[in-house]
Coordinates of C-alpha atoms in Angstrom, one line a residue:
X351 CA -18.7 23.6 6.0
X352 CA -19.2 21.7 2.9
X353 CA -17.2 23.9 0.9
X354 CA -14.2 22.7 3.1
X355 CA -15.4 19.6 2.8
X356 CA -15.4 19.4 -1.0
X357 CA -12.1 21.1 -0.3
X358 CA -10.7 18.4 1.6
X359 CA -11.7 15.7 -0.5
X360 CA -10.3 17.5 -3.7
X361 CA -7.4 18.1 -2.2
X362 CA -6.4 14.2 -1.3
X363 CA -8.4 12.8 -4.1
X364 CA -5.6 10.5 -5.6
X365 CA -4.9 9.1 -1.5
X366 CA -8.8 8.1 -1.7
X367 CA -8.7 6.6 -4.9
X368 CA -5.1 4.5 -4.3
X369 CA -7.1 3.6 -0.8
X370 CA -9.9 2.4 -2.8
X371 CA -8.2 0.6 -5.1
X372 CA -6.0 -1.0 -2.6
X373 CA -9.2 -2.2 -0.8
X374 CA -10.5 -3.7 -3.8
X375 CA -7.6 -5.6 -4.3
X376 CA -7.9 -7.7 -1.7
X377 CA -8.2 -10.9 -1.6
X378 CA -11.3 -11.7 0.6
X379 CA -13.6 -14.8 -0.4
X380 CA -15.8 -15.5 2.3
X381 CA -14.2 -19.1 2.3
X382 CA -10.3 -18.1 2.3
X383 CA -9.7 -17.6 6.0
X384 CA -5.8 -16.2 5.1
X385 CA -7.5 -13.7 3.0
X386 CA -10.5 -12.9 5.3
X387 CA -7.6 -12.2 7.9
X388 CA -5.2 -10.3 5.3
X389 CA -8.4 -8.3 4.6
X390 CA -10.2 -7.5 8.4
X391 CA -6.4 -6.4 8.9
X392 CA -6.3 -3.6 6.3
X393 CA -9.9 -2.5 7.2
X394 CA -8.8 -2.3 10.8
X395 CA -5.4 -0.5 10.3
X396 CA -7.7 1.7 7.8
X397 CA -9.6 3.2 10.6
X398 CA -7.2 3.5 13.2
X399 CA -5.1 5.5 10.6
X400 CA -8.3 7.2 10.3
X401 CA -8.6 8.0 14.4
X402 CA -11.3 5.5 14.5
X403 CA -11.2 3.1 17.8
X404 CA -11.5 -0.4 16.4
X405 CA -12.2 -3.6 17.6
X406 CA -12.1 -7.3 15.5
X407 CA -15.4 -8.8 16.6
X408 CA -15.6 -12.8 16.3
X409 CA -18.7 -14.2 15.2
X410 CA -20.5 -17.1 13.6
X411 CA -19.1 -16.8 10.6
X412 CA -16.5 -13.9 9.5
X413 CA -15.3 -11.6 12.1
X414 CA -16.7 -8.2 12.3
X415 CA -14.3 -5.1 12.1
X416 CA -16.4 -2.6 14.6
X417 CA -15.0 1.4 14.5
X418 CA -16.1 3.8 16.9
X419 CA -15.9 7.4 16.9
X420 CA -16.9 9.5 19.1
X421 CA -18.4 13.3 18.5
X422 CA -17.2 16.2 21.2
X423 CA -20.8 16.9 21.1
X424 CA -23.4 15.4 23.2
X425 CA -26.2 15.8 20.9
X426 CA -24.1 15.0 17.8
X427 CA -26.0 12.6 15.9
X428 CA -25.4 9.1 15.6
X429 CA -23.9 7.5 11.7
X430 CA -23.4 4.4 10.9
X431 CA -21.3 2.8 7.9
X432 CA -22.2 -0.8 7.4
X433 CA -20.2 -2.8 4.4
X434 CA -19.3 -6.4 3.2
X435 CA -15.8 -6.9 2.8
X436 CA -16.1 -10.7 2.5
X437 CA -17.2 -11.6 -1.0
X438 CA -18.6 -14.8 -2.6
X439 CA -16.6 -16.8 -4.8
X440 CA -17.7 -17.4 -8.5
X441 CA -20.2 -20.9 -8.7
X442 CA -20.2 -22.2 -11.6
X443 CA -16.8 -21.3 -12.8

């Protein structure tokens, strides 16, 4: 299994990378509310793309993108992702 694995990800490593990259790139100080939304946006179509059921999660502060997908298995073990996609702006510039 993780020979097709490495397979896989050999295979669409340039679609990774351009996804990467593209995620980078945007624009998503914690203190922009256009780019906050701009960004939960890609992050959400990201994982839909991806099969993932999403949801955009209010919350105190910046909303929350939350993905769930679920194993055919019963006893399939549980992962979770966590990342920031809201970053700080420099202080002092």
């Amino acid at each position: 299994m993780l020979d097709a694995i490495r397979s896989y990800v050999a295979q669409h490593e340039s679609q990774f990378v351009k996804l990467l990259m593209d995620y980078t790139n945007q624009p998503s100080l914690a203190t922009d509310p256009e780019g906050i939304t701009r960004c939960v946006e890609f992050i959400r179509t990201v994982m839909e793309d991806a099969g993932i059921t999403t949801q955009v999660l209010p919350s105190a502060g910046n909303p929350m993108v939350y993905g769930e997908l679920r194993a055919e298995r019963e006893d399939a073990p549980t992962i979770l992702f966590y990342g920031h996609y809201d970053v700080q702006p420099p202080d002092p510039i």
